Amino acid sequence: MLAKRIIPCLDVKDGRTVKGVNFVNLKDAGDPVELGCMYSDAGADELVYLDITATHQGRETFTEVVKRIAAGISIPFTVGGGIGSVQDVERMLSAGADKVSVNSAAIRRPELISEIAGAFGQQVCVVAIDARMIDGNWKCHLNGGRLATDIDLFDWAVQAADMGAGEILFTSMDHDGVHGGYANEALARLHDIVPVPVIASGGAGRMEHFRDAFLLGKADAALAAGVFHFGEIDVKELKRYLCGQGIPVRIN
Amino acid sequence: MKVAIIKYNGGNISSVMHALDRLGAEYVLTDDRTLLENADKVIFPGVGEAAATMSHLREKGLDEVIRRLTRPVLGICLGQQLMCSSSEEGDTDCLGIFDVPVKRFQPSALLEKVPHMGWNEITECRGSLFSGIGDNPYVYFVHSYYVPVCPWTAAVTGYIQPFSSALHKDNFYATQFHPEKSGPVGAAILSNFLKL
């Protein structure tokens, strides 16, 4: 049976992982490769690395980091942050990334999705969507959530899949950082209308939240950052818990 | 030990090279007939489109070279599919090492998404490729076409219907999944291949 996936997300700035990562057993928790290896060893199914660097020079550093990740890690990984063109995607894939995620650039120019899918295959293109509820409707946001649009989450997700998105990564800005659980109702609706896998993001605080994202939200994968980085939830323990809840997960 | 990776117009061969690096294996990436024929092991990796890749192989004369290899050969993903008789992807004849046609997944419900992507179990594993990897381990798949269960099936995975997640006949081995992306289990399978 196809396993539900657990995906730690790491932010990288100027070649270093950020967010208060506190692992005593790591020599260098700021090293994206060492941290990624630790998650991989613990049983993470995939990794997402987001480049949050703003400068051109930092971007080049990120490409070098991607090369090191590809050499060091034996599970699939996605890279995102600042991907705006087929050339950007090509640079990331030739550095060794398995998939790329696009966000604002795809909303501004949806053809980007079909260009990426056409050049490299549908499975390469993850469309990330940041949305929050405004007056009862889920609205997409740009620029890391700073800029609201009038675009409906569900309309955009369907269009993105239609244009060749291989997966939809939906982050609920209302739930992100609150640690109260994922946006399960919206996730379930996405699952029902989108013909590609949906990755839940935003809201994980306890292991039960992952269970609910899979059972209630019908998500194919669940992504989290803080709860893993701060050691509040251990990936290995989480997998055992989900297995005990009857959810198909990879435990090797 | 000399490992040759078949060089062709497919993508993401670097992940196979990284996996061999992690195992400490030496290899060459080549489309040279003599190097391929004299290698101890040959890996035929693959990410790409079947028809385009087959015509590339024919142009380079690699189709004949691969068919006639006598040392252990491992086809991965598209590599496995191209070792079969034909593929519905681009409606092309393939190498015909395994006399079985490659078909496209036909999802019957929204739950069954195509491509089949992610971690799934391999069952009914047989042969030395799978020694010491435990029962029904999870490995990583990304594909929209599949090889039906046939006399050369060496592992079975269920998605939409049971299909061949590995094949074996004489010196030819193949996996639909990506051992190079399948964590420790994948590394063990690659290491088993190198020890054949």
mmCIF file with all atom_site columns, N, CA and C in Angstrom, chain A residues 209-244:
data_model
loop_
_atom_site.group_PDB
_atom_site.id
_atom_site.type_symbol
_atom_site.label_atom_id
_atom_site.label_alt_id
_atom_site.label_comp_id
_atom_site.label_asym_id
_atom_site.label_entity_id
_atom_site.label_seq_id
_atom_site.pdbx_PDB_ins_code
_atom_site.Cartn_x
_atom_site.Cartn_y
_atom_site.Cartn_z
_atom_site.occupancy
_atom_site.B_iso_or_equiv
_atom_site.pdbx_formal_charge
_atom_site.auth_seq_id
_atom_site.auth_comp_id
_atom_site.auth_asym_id
_atom_site.auth_atom_id
_atom_site.pdbx_PDB_model_num
ATOM 1   N N  . HIS A 1 209 ? -2.149 15.388 15.389 1.00 0.00 ? 209 HIS A N  1
ATOM 2   C CA . HIS A 1 209 ? -2.437 16.290 14.268 1.00 0.00 ? 209 HIS A CA 1
ATOM 3   C C  . HIS A 1 209 ? -2.075 15.661 12.931 1.00 0.00 ? 209 HIS A C  1
ATOM 4   N N  . PHE A 1 210 ? -1.008 14.874 12.933 1.00 0.00 ? 210 PHE A N  1
ATOM 5   C CA . PHE A 1 210 ? -0.615 14.177 11.702 1.00 0.00 ? 210 PHE A CA 1
ATOM 6   C C  . PHE A 1 210 ? -1.669 13.115 11.360 1.00 0.00 ? 210 PHE A C  1
ATOM 7   N N  . ARG A 1 211 ? -2.073 12.370 12.394 1.00 0.00 ? 211 ARG A N  1
ATOM 8   C CA . ARG A 1 211 ? -3.117 11.358 12.176 1.00 0.00 ? 211 ARG A CA 1
ATOM 9   C C  . ARG A 1 211 ? -4.352 12.015 11.556 1.00 0.00 ? 211 ARG A C  1
ATOM 10  N N  . ASP A 1 212 ? -4.765 13.164 12.131 1.00 0.00 ? 212 ASP A N  1
ATOM 11  C CA . ASP A 1 212 ? -5.984 13.828 11.644 1.00 0.00 ? 212 ASP A CA 1
ATOM 12  C C  . ASP A 1 212 ? -5.815 14.339 10.211 1.00 0.00 ? 212 ASP A C  1
ATOM 13  N N  . ALA A 1 213 ? -4.620 14.832 9.892  1.00 0.00 ? 213 ALA A N  1
ATOM 14  C CA . ALA A 1 213 ? -4.390 15.313 8.517  1.00 0.00 ? 213 ALA A CA 1
ATOM 15  C C  . ALA A 1 213 ? -4.574 14.171 7.522  1.00 0.00 ? 213 ALA A C  1
ATOM 16  N N  . PHE A 1 214 ? -4.169 12.956 7.927  1.00 0.00 ? 214 PHE A N  1
ATOM 17  C CA . PHE A 1 214 ? -4.309 11.801 7.027  1.00 0.00 ? 214 PHE A CA 1
ATOM 18  C C  . PHE A 1 214 ? -5.738 11.254 7.028  1.00 0.00 ? 214 PHE A C  1
ATOM 19  N N  . LEU A 1 215 ? -6.338 11.145 8.234  1.00 0.00 ? 215 LEU A N  1
ATOM 20  C CA . LEU A 1 215 ? -7.660 10.507 8.305  1.00 0.00 ? 215 LEU A CA 1
ATOM 21  C C  . LEU A 1 215 ? -8.775 11.491 7.968  1.00 0.00 ? 215 LEU A C  1
ATOM 22  N N  . LEU A 1 216 ? -8.735 12.683 8.545  1.00 0.00 ? 216 LEU A N  1
ATOM 23  C CA . LEU A 1 216 ? -9.803 13.663 8.291  1.00 0.00 ? 216 LEU A CA 1
ATOM 24  C C  . LEU A 1 216 ? -9.492 14.492 7.051  1.00 0.00 ? 216 LEU A C  1
ATOM 25  N N  . GLY A 1 217 ? -8.240 14.927 6.941  1.00 0.00 ? 217 GLY A N  1
ATOM 26  C CA . GLY A 1 217 ? -7.861 15.775 5.811  1.00 0.00 ? 217 GLY A CA 1
ATOM 27  C C  . GLY A 1 217 ? -7.542 14.986 4.548  1.00 0.00 ? 217 GLY A C  1
ATOM 28  N N  . LYS A 1 218 ? -7.462 13.665 4.663  1.00 0.00 ? 218 LYS A N  1
ATOM 29  C CA . LYS A 1 218 ? -7.191 12.764 3.538  1.00 0.00 ? 218 LYS A CA 1
ATOM 30  C C  . LYS A 1 218 ? -5.901 13.151 2.793  1.00 0.00 ? 218 LYS A C  1
ATOM 31  N N  . ALA A 1 219 ? -4.975 13.782 3.509  1.00 0.00 ? 219 ALA A N  1
ATOM 32  C CA . ALA A 1 219 ? -3.730 14.225 2.867  1.00 0.00 ? 219 ALA A CA 1
ATOM 33  C C  . ALA A 1 219 ? -2.873 13.029 2.486  1.00 0.00 ? 219 ALA A C  1
ATOM 34  N N  . ASP A 1 220 ? -2.062 13.193 1.446  1.00 0.00 ? 220 ASP A N  1
ATOM 35  C CA . ASP A 1 220 ? -1.139 12.149 1.011  1.00 0.00 ? 220 ASP A CA 1
ATOM 36  C C  . ASP A 1 220 ? 0.179  12.250 1.766  1.00 0.00 ? 220 ASP A C  1
ATOM 37  N N  . ALA A 1 221 ? 0.474  13.457 2.255  1.00 0.00 ? 221 ALA A N  1
ATOM 38  C CA . ALA A 1 221 ? 1.730  13.690 2.963  1.00 0.00 ? 221 ALA A CA 1
ATOM 39  C C  . ALA A 1 221 ? 1.508  14.839 3.932  1.00 0.00 ? 221 ALA A C  1
ATOM 40  N N  . ALA A 1 222 ? 2.311  14.870 4.998  1.00 0.00 ? 222 ALA A N  1
ATOM 41  C CA . ALA A 1 222 ? 2.223  15.983 5.933  1.00 0.00 ? 222 ALA A CA 1
ATOM 42  C C  . ALA A 1 222 ? 3.605  16.561 6.153  1.00 0.00 ? 222 ALA A C  1
ATOM 43  N N  . LEU A 1 223 ? 3.681  17.876 6.011  1.00 0.00 ? 223 LEU A N  1
ATOM 44  C CA . LEU A 1 223 ? 4.942  18.595 6.149  1.00 0.00 ? 223 LEU A CA 1
ATOM 45  C C  . LEU A 1 223 ? 4.933  19.374 7.461  1.00 0.00 ? 223 LEU A C  1
ATOM 46  N N  . ALA A 1 224 ? 6.075  19.441 8.107  1.00 0.00 ? 224 ALA A N  1
ATOM 47  C CA . ALA A 1 224 ? 6.185  20.263 9.315  1.00 0.00 ? 224 ALA A CA 1
ATOM 48  C C  . ALA A 1 224 ? 7.629  20.713 9.470  1.00 0.00 ? 224 ALA A C  1
ATOM 49  N N  . ALA A 1 225 ? 7.805  21.773 10.228 1.00 0.00 ? 225 ALA A N  1
ATOM 50  C CA . ALA A 1 225 ? 9.147  22.301 10.435 1.00 0.00 ? 225 ALA A CA 1
ATOM 51  C C  . ALA A 1 225 ? 9.459  22.357 11.927 1.00 0.00 ? 225 ALA A C  1
ATOM 52  N N  . GLY A 1 226 ? 8.853  23.333 12.604 1.00 0.00 ? 226 GLY A N  1
ATOM 53  C CA . GLY A 1 226 ? 9.188  23.627 13.999 1.00 0.00 ? 226 GLY A CA 1
ATOM 54  C C  . GLY A 1 226 ? 9.147  22.424 14.923 1.00 0.00 ? 226 GLY A C  1
ATOM 55  N N  . VAL A 1 227 ? 8.062  21.636 14.857 1.00 0.00 ? 227 VAL A N  1
ATOM 56  C CA . VAL A 1 227 ? 7.938  20.514 15.805 1.00 0.00 ? 227 VAL A CA 1
ATOM 57  C C  . VAL A 1 227 ? 9.063  19.500 15.647 1.00 0.00 ? 227 VAL A C  1
ATOM 58  N N  . PHE A 1 228 ? 9.593  19.408 14.439 1.00 0.00 ? 228 PHE A N  1
ATOM 59  C CA . PHE A 1 228 ? 10.734 18.502 14.244 1.00 0.00 ? 228 PHE A CA 1
ATOM 60  C C  . PHE A 1 228 ? 12.028 19.177 14.680 1.00 0.00 ? 228 PHE A C  1
ATOM 61  N N  . HIS A 1 229 ? 12.203 20.433 14.258 1.00 0.00 ? 229 HIS A N  1
ATOM 62  C CA . HIS A 1 229 ? 13.475 21.111 14.534 1.00 0.00 ? 229 HIS A CA 1
ATOM 63  C C  . HIS A 1 229 ? 13.701 21.322 16.025 1.00 0.00 ? 229 HIS A C  1
ATOM 64  N N  . PHE A 1 230 ? 12.604 21.574 16.750 1.00 0.00 ? 230 PHE A N  1
ATOM 65  C CA . PHE A 1 230 ? 12.766 21.806 18.182 1.00 0.00 ? 230 PHE A CA 1
ATOM 66  C C  . PHE A 1 230 ? 12.736 20.508 18.983 1.00 0.00 ? 230 PHE A C  1
ATOM 67  N N  . GLY A 1 231 ? 12.650 19.392 18.268 1.00 0.00 ? 231 GLY A N  1
ATOM 68  C CA . GLY A 1 231 ? 12.705 18.101 18.945 1.00 0.00 ? 231 GLY A CA 1
ATOM 69  C C  . GLY A 1 231 ? 11.424 17.757 19.694 1.00 0.00 ? 231 GLY A C  1
ATOM 70  N N  . GLU A 1 232 ? 10.334 18.508 19.410 1.00 0.00 ? 232 GLU A N  1
ATOM 71  C CA . GLU A 1 232 ? 9.078  18.230 20.118 1.00 0.00 ? 232 GLU A CA 1
ATOM 72  C C  . GLU A 1 232 ? 8.458  16.927 19.631 1.00 0.00 ? 232 GLU A C  1
ATOM 73  N N  . ILE A 1 233 ? 8.631  16.653 18.362 1.00 0.00 ? 233 ILE A N  1
ATOM 74  C CA . ILE A 1 233 ? 8.173  15.378 17.811 1.00 0.00 ? 233 ILE A CA 1
ATOM 75  C C  . ILE A 1 233 ? 9.342  14.716 17.105 1.00 0.00 ? 233 ILE A C  1
ATOM 76  N N  . ASP A 1 234 ? 9.554  13.448 17.463 1.00 0.00 ? 234 ASP A N  1
ATOM 77  C CA . ASP A 1 234 ? 10.612 12.667 16.835 1.00 0.00 ? 234 ASP A CA 1
ATOM 78  C C  . ASP A 1 234 ? 10.010 11.898 15.662 1.00 0.00 ? 234 ASP A C  1
ATOM 79  N N  . VAL A 1 235 ? 10.645 11.983 14.515 1.00 0.00 ? 235 VAL A N  1
ATOM 80  C CA . VAL A 1 235 ? 10.082 11.374 13.299 1.00 0.00 ? 235 VAL A CA 1
ATOM 81  C C  . VAL A 1 235 ? 9.879  9.867  13.485 1.00 0.00 ? 235 VAL A C  1
ATOM 82  N N  . LYS A 1 236 ? 10.843 9.209  14.108 1.00 0.00 ? 236 LYS A N  1
ATOM 83  C CA . LYS A 1 236 ? 10.749 7.762  14.280 1.00 0.00 ? 236 LYS A CA 1
ATOM 84  C C  . LYS A 1 236 ? 9.558  7.392  15.163 1.00 0.00 ? 236 LYS A C  1
ATOM 85  N N  . GLU A 1 237 ? 9.407  8.156  16.254 1.00 0.00 ? 237 GLU A N  1
ATOM 86  C CA . GLU A 1 237 ? 8.291  7.918  17.176 1.00 0.00 ? 237 GLU A CA 1
ATOM 87  C C  . GLU A 1 237 ? 6.957  8.196  16.479 1.00 0.00 ? 237 GLU A C  1
ATOM 88  N N  . LEU A 1 238 ? 6.943  9.271  15.692 1.00 0.00 ? 238 LEU A N  1
ATOM 89  C CA . LEU A 1 238 ? 5.726  9.649  14.963 1.00 0.00 ? 238 LEU A CA 1
ATOM 90  C C  . LEU A 1 238 ? 5.293  8.529  14.016 1.00 0.00 ? 238 LEU A C  1
ATOM 91  N N  . LYS A 1 239 ? 6.267  7.936  13.311 1.00 0.00 ? 239 LYS A N  1
ATOM 92  C CA . LYS A 1 239 ? 5.955  6.854  12.382 1.00 0.00 ? 239 LYS A CA 1
ATOM 93  C C  . LYS A 1 239 ? 5.348  5.670  13.140 1.00 0.00 ? 239 LYS A C  1
ATOM 94  N N  . ARG A 1 240 ? 5.933  5.343  14.281 1.00 0.00 ? 240 ARG A N  1
ATOM 95  C CA . ARG A 1 240 ? 5.414  4.207  15.072 1.00 0.00 ? 240 ARG A CA 1
ATOM 96  C C  . ARG A 1 240 ? 3.996  4.504  15.544 1.00 0.00 ? 240 ARG A C  1
ATOM 97  N N  . TYR A 1 241 ? 3.773  5.747  15.983 1.00 0.00 ? 241 TYR A N  1
ATOM 98  C CA . TYR A 1 241 ? 2.438  6.137  16.442 1.00 0.00 ? 241 TYR A CA 1
ATOM 99  C C  . TYR A 1 241 ? 1.423  6.006  15.308 1.00 0.00 ? 241 TYR A C  1
ATOM 100 N N  . LEU A 1 242 ? 1.757  6.525  14.136 1.00 0.00 ? 242 LEU A N  1
ATOM 101 C CA . LEU A 1 242 ? 0.823  6.488  12.999 1.00 0.00 ? 242 LEU A CA 1
ATOM 102 C C  . LEU A 1 242 ? 0.539  5.049  12.585 1.00 0.00 ? 242 LEU A C  1
ATOM 103 N N  . CYS A 1 243 ? 1.566  4.224  12.627 1.00 0.00 ? 243 CYS A N  1
ATOM 104 C CA . CYS A 1 243 ? 1.404  2.812  12.304 1.00 0.00 ? 243 CYS A CA 1
ATOM 105 C C  . CYS A 1 243 ? 0.395  2.178  13.263 1.00 0.00 ? 243 CYS A C  1
ATOM 106 N N  . GLY A 1 244 ? 0.527  2.515  14.545 1.00 0.00 ? 244 GLY A N  1
ATOM 107 C CA . GLY A 1 244 ? -0.393 2.013  15.557 1.00 0.00 ? 244 GLY A CA 1
ATOM 108 C C  . GLY A 1 244 ? -1.818 2.495  15.346 1.00 0.00 ? 244 GLY A C  1
#
